[in-house]
mmCIF file of C-alpha atoms and ligand atoms in Angstrom:
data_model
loop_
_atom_site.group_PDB
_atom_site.id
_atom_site.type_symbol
_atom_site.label_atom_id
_atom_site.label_comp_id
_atom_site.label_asym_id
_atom_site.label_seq_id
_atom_site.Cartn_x
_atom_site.Cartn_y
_atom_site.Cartn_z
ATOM 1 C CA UNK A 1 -269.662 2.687 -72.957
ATOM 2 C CA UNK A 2 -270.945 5.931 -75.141
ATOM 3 C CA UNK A 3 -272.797 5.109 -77.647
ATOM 4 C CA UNK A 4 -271.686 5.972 -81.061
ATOM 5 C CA UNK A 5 -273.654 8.777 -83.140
ATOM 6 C CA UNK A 6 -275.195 7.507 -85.987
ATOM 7 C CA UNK A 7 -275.275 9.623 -88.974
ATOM 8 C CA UNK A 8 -278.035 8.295 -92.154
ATOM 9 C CA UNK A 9 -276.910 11.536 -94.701
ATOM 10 C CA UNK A 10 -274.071 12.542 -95.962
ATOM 11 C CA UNK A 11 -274.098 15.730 -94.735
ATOM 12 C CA UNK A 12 -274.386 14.393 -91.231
ATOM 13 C CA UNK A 13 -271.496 12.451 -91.778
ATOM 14 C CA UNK A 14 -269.504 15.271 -92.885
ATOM 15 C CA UNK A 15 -270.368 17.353 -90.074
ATOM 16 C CA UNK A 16 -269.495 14.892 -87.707
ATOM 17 C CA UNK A 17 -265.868 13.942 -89.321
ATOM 18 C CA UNK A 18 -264.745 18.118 -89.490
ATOM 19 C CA UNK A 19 -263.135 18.630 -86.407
ATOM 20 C CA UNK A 20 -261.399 15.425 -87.000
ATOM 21 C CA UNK A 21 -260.216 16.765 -89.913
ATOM 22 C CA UNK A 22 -259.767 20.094 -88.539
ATOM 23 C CA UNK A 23 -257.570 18.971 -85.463
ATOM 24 C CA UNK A 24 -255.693 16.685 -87.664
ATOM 25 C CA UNK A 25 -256.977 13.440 -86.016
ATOM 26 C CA UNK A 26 -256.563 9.977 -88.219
ATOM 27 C CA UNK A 27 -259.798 8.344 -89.143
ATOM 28 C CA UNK A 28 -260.372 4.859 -89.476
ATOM 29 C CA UNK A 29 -263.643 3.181 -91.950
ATOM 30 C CA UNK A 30 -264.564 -0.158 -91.355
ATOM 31 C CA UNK A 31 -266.977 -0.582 -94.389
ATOM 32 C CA UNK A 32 -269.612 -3.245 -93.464
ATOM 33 C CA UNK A 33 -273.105 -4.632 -94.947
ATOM 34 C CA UNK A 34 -274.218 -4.713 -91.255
ATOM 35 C CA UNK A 35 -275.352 -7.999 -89.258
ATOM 36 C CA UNK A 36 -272.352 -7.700 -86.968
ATOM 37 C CA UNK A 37 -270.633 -10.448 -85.206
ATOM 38 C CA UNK A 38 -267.051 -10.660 -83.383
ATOM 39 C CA UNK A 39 -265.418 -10.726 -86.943
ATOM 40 C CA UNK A 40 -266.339 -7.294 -87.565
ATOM 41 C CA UNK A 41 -265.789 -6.783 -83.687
ATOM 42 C CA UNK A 42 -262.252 -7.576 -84.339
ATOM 43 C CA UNK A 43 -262.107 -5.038 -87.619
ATOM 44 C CA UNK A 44 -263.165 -2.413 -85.470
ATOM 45 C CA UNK A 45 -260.598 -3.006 -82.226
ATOM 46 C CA UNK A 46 -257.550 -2.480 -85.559
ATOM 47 C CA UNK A 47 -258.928 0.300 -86.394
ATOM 48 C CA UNK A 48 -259.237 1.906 -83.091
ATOM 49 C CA UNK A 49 -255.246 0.493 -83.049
ATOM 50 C CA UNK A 50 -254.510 2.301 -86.395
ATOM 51 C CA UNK A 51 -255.922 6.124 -85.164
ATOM 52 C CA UNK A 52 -255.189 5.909 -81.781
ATOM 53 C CA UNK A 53 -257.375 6.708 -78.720
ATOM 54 C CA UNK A 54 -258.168 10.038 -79.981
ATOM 55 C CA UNK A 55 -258.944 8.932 -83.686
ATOM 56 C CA UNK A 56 -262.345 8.940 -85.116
ATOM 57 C CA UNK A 57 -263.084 4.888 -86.107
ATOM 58 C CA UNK A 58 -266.223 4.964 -88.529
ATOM 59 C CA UNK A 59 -268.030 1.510 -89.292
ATOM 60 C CA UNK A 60 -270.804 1.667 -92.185
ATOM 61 C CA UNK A 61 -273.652 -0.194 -92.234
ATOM 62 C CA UNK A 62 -274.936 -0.556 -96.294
ATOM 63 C CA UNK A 63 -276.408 -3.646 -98.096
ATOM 64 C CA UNK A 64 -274.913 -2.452 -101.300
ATOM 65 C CA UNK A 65 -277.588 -3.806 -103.823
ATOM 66 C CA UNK A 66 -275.097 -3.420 -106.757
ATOM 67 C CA UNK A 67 -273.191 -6.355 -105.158
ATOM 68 C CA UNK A 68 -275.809 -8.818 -105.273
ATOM 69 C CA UNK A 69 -276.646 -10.921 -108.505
ATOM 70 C CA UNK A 70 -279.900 -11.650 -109.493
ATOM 71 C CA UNK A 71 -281.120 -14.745 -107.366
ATOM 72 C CA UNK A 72 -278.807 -13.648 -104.572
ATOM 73 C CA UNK A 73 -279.965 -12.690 -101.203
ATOM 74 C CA UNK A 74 -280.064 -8.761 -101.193
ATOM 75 C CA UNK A 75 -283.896 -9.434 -99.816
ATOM 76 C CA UNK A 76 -283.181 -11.812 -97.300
ATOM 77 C CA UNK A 77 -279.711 -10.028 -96.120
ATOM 78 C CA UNK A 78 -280.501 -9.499 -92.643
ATOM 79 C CA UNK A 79 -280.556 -6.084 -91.226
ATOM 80 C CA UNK A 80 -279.968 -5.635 -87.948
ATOM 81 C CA UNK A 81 -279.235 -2.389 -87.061
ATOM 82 C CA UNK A 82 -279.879 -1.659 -83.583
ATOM 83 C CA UNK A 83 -278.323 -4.382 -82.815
ATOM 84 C CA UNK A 84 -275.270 -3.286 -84.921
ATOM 85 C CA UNK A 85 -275.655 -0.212 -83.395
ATOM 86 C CA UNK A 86 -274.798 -1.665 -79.715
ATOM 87 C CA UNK A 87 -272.022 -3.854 -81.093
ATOM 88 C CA UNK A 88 -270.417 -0.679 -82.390
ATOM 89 C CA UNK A 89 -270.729 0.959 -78.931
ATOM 90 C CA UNK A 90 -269.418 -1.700 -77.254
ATOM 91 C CA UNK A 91 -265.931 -1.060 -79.127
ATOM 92 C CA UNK A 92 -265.835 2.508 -78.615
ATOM 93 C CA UNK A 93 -266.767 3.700 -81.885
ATOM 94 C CA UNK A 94 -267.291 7.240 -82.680
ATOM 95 C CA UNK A 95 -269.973 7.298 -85.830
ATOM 96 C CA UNK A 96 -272.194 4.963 -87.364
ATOM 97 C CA UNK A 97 -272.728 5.562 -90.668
ATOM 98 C CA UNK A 98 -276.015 3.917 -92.045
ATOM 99 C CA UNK A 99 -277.503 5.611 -95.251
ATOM 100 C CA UNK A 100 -280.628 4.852 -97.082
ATOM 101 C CA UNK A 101 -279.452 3.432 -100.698
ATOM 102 C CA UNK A 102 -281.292 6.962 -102.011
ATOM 103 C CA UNK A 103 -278.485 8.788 -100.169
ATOM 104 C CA UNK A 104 -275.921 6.410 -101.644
ATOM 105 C CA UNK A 105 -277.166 6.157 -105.245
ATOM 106 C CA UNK A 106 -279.133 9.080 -105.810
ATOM 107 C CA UNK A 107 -281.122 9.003 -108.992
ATOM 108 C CA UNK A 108 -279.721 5.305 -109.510
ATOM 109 C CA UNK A 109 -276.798 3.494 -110.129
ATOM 110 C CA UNK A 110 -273.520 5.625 -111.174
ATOM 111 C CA UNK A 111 -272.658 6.091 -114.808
ATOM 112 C CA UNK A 112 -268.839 6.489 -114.167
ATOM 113 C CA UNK A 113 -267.731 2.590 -113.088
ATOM 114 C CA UNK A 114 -265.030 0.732 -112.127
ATOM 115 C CA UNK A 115 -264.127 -2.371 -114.095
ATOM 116 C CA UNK A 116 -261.917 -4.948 -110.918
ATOM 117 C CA UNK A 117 -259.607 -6.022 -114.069
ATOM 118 C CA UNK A 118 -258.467 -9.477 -114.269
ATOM 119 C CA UNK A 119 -258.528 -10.069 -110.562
ATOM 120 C CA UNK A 120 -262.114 -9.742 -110.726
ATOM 121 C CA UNK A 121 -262.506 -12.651 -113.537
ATOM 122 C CA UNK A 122 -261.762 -15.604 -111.355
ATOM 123 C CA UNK A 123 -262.879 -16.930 -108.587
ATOM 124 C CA UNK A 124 -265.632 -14.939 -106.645
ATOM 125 C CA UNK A 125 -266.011 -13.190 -109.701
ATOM 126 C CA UNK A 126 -266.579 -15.832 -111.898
ATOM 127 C CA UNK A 127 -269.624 -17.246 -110.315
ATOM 128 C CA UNK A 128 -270.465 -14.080 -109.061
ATOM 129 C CA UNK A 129 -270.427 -11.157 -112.439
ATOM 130 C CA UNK A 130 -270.479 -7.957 -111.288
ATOM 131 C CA UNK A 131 -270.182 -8.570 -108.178
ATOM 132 C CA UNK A 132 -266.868 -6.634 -107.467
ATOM 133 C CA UNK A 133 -267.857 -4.018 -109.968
ATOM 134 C CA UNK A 134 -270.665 -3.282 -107.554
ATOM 135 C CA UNK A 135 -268.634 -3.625 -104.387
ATOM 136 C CA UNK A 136 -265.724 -1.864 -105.644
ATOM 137 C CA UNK A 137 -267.994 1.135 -106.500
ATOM 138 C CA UNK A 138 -269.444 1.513 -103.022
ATOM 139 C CA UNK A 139 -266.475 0.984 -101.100
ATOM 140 C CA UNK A 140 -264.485 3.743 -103.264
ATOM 141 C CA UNK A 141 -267.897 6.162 -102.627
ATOM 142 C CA UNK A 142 -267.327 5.065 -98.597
ATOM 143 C CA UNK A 143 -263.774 6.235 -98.953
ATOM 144 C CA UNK A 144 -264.804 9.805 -101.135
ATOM 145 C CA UNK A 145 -267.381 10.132 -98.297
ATOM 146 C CA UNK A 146 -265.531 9.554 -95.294
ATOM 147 C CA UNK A 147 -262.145 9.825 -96.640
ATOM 148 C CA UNK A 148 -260.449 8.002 -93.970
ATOM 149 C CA UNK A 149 -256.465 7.508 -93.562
ATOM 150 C CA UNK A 150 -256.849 4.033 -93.134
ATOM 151 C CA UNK A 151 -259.494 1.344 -93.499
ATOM 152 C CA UNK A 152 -259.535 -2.385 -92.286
ATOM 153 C CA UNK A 153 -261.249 -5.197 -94.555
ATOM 154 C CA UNK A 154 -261.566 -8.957 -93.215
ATOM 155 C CA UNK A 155 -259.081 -11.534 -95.069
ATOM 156 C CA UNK A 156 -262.257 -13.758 -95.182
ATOM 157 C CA UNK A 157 -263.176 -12.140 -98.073
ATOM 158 C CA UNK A 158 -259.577 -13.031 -99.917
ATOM 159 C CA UNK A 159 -260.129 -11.620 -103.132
ATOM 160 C CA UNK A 160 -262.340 -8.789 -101.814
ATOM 161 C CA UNK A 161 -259.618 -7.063 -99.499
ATOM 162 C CA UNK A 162 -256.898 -8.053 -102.751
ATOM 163 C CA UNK A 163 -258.973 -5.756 -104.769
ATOM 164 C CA UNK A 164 -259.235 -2.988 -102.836
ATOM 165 C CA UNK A 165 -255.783 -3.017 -102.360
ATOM 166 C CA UNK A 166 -255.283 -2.601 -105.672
ATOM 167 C CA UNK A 167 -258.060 0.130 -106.401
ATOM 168 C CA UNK A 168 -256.295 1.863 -103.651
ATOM 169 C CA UNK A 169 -253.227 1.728 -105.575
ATOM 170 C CA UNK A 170 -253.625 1.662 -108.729
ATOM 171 C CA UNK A 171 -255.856 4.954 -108.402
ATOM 172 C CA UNK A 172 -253.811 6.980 -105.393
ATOM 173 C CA UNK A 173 -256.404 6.665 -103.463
ATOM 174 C CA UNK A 174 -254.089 7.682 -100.530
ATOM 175 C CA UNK A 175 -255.820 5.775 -97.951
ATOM 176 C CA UNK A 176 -253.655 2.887 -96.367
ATOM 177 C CA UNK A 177 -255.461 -0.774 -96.838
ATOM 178 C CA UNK A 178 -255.506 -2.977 -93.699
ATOM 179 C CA UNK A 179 -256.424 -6.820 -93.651
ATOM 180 C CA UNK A 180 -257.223 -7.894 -90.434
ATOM 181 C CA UNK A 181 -257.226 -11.871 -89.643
ATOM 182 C CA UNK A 182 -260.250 -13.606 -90.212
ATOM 183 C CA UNK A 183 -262.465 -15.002 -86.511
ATOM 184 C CA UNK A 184 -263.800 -18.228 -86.233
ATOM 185 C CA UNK A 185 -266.336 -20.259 -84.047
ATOM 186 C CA UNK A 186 -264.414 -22.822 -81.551
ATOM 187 C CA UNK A 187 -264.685 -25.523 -84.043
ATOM 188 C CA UNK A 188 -263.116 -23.429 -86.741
ATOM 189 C CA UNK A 189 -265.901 -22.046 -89.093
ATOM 190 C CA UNK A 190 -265.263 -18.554 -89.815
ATOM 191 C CA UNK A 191 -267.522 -16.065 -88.496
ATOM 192 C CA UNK A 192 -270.050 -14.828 -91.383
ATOM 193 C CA UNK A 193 -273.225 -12.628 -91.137
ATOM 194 C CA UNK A 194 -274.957 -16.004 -93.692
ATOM 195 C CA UNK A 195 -274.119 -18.272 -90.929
ATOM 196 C CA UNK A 196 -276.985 -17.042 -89.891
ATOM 197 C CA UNK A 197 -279.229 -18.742 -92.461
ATOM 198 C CA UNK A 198 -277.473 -22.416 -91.725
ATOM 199 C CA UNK A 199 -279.883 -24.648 -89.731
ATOM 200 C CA UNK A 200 -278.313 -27.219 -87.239
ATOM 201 C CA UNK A 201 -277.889 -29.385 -89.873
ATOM 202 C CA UNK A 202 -276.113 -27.693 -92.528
ATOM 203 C CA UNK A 203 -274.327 -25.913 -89.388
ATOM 204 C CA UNK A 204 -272.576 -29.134 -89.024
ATOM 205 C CA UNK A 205 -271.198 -29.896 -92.679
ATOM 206 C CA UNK A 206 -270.035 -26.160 -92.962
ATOM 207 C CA UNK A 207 -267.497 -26.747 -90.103
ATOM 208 C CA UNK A 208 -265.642 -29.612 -93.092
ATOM 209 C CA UNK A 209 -264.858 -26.325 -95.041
ATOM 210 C CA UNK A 210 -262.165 -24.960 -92.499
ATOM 211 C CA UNK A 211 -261.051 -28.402 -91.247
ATOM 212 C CA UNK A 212 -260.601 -28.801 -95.510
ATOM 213 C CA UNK A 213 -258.321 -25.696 -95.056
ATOM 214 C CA UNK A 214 -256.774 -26.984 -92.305
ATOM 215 C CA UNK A 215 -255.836 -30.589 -93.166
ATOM 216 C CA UNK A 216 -254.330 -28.760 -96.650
ATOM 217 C CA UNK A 217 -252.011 -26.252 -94.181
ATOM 218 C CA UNK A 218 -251.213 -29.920 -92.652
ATOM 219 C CA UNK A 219 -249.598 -31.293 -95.312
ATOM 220 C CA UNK A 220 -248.761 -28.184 -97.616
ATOM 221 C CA UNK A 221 -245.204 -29.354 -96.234
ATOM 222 C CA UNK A 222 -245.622 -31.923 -99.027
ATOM 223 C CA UNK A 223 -246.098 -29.493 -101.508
ATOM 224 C CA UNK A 224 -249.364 -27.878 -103.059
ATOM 225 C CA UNK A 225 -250.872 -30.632 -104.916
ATOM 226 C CA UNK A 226 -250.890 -32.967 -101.352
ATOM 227 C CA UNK A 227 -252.836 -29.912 -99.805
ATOM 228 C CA UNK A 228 -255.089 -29.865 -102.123
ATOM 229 C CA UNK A 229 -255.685 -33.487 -101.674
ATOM 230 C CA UNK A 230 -256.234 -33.382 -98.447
ATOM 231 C CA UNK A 231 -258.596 -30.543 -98.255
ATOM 232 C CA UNK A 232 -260.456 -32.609 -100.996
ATOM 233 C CA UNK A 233 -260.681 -35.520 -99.034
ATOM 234 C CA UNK A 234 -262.003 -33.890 -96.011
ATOM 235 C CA UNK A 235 -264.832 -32.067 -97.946
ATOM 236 C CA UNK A 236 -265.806 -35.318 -99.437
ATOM 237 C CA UNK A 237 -266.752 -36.623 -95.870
ATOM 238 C CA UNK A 238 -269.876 -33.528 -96.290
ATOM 239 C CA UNK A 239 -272.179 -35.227 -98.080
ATOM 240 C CA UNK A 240 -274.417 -31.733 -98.311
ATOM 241 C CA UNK A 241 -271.625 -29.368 -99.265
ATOM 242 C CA UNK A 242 -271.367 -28.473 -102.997
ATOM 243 C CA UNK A 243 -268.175 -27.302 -103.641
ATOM 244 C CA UNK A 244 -268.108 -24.454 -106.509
ATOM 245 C CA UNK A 245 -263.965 -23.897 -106.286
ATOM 246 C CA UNK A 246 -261.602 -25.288 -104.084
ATOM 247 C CA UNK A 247 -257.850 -23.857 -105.056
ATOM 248 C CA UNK A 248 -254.586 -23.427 -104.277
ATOM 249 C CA UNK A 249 -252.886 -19.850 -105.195
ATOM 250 C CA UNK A 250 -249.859 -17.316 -104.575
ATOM 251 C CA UNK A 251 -250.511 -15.703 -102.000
ATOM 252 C CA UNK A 252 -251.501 -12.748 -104.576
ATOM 253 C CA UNK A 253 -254.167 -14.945 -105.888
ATOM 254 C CA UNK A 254 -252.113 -15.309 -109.206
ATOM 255 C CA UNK A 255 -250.767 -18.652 -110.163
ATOM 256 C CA UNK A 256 -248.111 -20.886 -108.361
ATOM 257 C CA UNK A 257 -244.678 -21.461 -110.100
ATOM 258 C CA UNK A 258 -244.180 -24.690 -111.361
ATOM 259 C CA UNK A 259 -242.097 -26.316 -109.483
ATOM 260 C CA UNK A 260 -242.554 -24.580 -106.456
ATOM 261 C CA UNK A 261 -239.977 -23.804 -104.285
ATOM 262 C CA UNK A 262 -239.873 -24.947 -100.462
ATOM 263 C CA UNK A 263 -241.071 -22.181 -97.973
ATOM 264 C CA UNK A 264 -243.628 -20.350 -101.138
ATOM 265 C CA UNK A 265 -246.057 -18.358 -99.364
ATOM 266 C CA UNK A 266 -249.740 -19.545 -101.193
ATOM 267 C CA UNK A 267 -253.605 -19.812 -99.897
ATOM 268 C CA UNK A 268 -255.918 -22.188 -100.482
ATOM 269 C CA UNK A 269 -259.727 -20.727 -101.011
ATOM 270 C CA UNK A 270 -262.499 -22.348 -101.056
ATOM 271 C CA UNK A 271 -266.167 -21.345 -102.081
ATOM 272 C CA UNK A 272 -269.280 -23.965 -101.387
ATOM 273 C CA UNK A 273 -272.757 -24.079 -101.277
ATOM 274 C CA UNK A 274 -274.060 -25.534 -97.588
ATOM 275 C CA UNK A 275 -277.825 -26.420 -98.541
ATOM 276 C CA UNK A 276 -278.702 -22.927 -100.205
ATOM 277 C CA UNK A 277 -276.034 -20.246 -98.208
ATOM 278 C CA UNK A 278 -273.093 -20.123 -100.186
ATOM 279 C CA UNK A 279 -269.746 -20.321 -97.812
ATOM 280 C CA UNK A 280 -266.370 -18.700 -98.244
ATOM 281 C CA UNK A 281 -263.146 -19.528 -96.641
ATOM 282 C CA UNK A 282 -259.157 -19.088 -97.616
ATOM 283 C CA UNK A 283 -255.992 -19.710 -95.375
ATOM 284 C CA UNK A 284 -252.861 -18.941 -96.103
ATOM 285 C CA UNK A 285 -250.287 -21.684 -96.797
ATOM 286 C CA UNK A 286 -246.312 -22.417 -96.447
ATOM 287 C CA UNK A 287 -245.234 -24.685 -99.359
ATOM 288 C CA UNK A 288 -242.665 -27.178 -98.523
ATOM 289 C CA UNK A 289 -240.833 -26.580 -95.479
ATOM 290 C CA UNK A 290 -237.321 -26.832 -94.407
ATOM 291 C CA UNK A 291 -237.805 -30.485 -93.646
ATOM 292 C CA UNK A 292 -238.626 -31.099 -97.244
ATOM 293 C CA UNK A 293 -236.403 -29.468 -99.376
ATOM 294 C CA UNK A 294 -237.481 -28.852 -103.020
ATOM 295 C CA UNK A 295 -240.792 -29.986 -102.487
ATOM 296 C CA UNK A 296 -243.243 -29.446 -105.424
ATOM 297 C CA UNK A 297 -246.589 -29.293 -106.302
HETATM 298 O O1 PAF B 1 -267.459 -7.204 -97.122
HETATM 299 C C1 PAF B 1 -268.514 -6.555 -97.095
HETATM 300 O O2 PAF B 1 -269.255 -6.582 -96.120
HETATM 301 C C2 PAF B 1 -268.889 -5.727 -98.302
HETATM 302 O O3 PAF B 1 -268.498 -6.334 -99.484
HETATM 303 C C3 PAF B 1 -268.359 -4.275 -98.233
HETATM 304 C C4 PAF B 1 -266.838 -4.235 -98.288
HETATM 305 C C5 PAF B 1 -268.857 -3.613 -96.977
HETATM 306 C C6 PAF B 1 -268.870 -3.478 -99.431
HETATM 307 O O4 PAF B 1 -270.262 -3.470 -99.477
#
């Protein structure tokens, strides 16, 4: 196990990735706000799949204050990174990249910014303004300062890896957008660095937010409105969890048609508050099935 170099400047960064560059070797980012756990584990083994043994896989470590709303927890974000550090090593990465927010935002915030577009409006970004401004501004300053060929978001965060998608897109970016499936505990809460902040407690209602998601997969045979029941109905059994959305979507996040036709690829997503850590979780969905012909919502 070598342990990865870490690089804290940009100009360390830069001199690590040029013989990369120079030999022609594919680089892979796994952008992360640090606090590892086998989710981001898991981003890391796809992007070591994606360059190849000899490819350089970078995972940054940032808490990207422009992310976080006022009243959010950019103070209490844990930050962990030594022990980052030896999760990275453990799955052969090559560089650590884990600036200071000077180095990322010299003199302050950009003046040039990105507006997410109508994707950004609902959802995550409706409880949460400016959140995906901020995020989408650091991830496209990741990708100007490592300019990788390919980098690997979890498809916990839905919306998140839907929007960089499209800002890779819609602005030739160039760089190939991977979403990697998203890890979860035996009991089927998905992995999260704010799991951390659950006590034993609230640990137990935030497991009703996957089994939600997967009593709706259950009976999305029956159409979309019967998964959404019975995701409701489990999350009522939670007395503690306050649900902000609970939804069901195309699986582009835009809206279903009406009726919907059997075999309609959709996700559900949910977003809840488990005492004070707000939880996120989507699956994806198969409307009607062969079995039930012409099922609707
Ligand atoms: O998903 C995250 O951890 C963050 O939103 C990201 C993509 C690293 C940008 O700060």
């Amino acid at each position: 196990m070598t342990a990865p170099v870490v690089a804290s400047t940009r100009s360390e960064l830069a001199a690590l990735l040029g013989d990369a560059r120079r030999d022609g070797r594919r680089i892979g980012l796994v952008p992360t706000m640090g606090a590892l756990h086998e989710g981001h584990a898991s981003l890391m083994r796809v992007a070591r799949e994606q360059v190849g043994p000899d490819g350089e896989v970078v995972v940054s470590v940032f808490v990207n204050p422009l992310q976080f709303g006022a009243g959010e927890d950019l103070d209490r974000y844990p930050r962990t990174l030594a022990a980052d550090v030896d999760l990275a090593a453990r799955e052969g990465v090559d560089i650590v990249f884990a600036p200071s927010v000077e180095e990322v935002y010299p003199g302050g915030g950009p003046q040039v910014t990105l507006d997410p577009g109508p994707l950004g409006t609902i959802l995550e970004g409706r409880t949460r303004p400016g959140h995906f401004a901020g995020m989408l501004i650091v991830v496209a300053k990741l990708f100007g300062l490592v300019r990788p060929d390919v980098a690997v978001f979890g498809q916990k965060d839905y919306q998140q890896l839907a929007l960089i998608r499209r800002m890779a897109e819609d602005l030739c970016l160039g760089i190939e957008v991977v979403g990697a499936p998203t890890q979860r505990e035996q009991d089927g809460l998905a992995l999260s660095s704010r799991n951390r902040y659950l006590d034993p407690e609230e640990r137990r209602e935030a497991v009703h937010l996957s089994r939600a998601l997967f009593a709706a997969r259950a009976d999305a045979a029956y159409g979309a409105q019967a998964a959404l029941d019975a995701a409701r109905a489990e999350l009522r059994r939670a007395a503690s969890v306050d649900v902000d959305y609970l939804v069901v979507t195309a699986a582009d996040l835009g809206e279903l048609p009406e009726p919907v036709p059997a075999g309609t690829e959709a996700r559900i997503l949910v977003a809840a508050r488990v005492g004070s850590t707000r939880l996120i979780d989507n699956m994806s969905l198969t409307i009607g099935s062969p079995t039930n012909p012409g099922t609707t919502s």
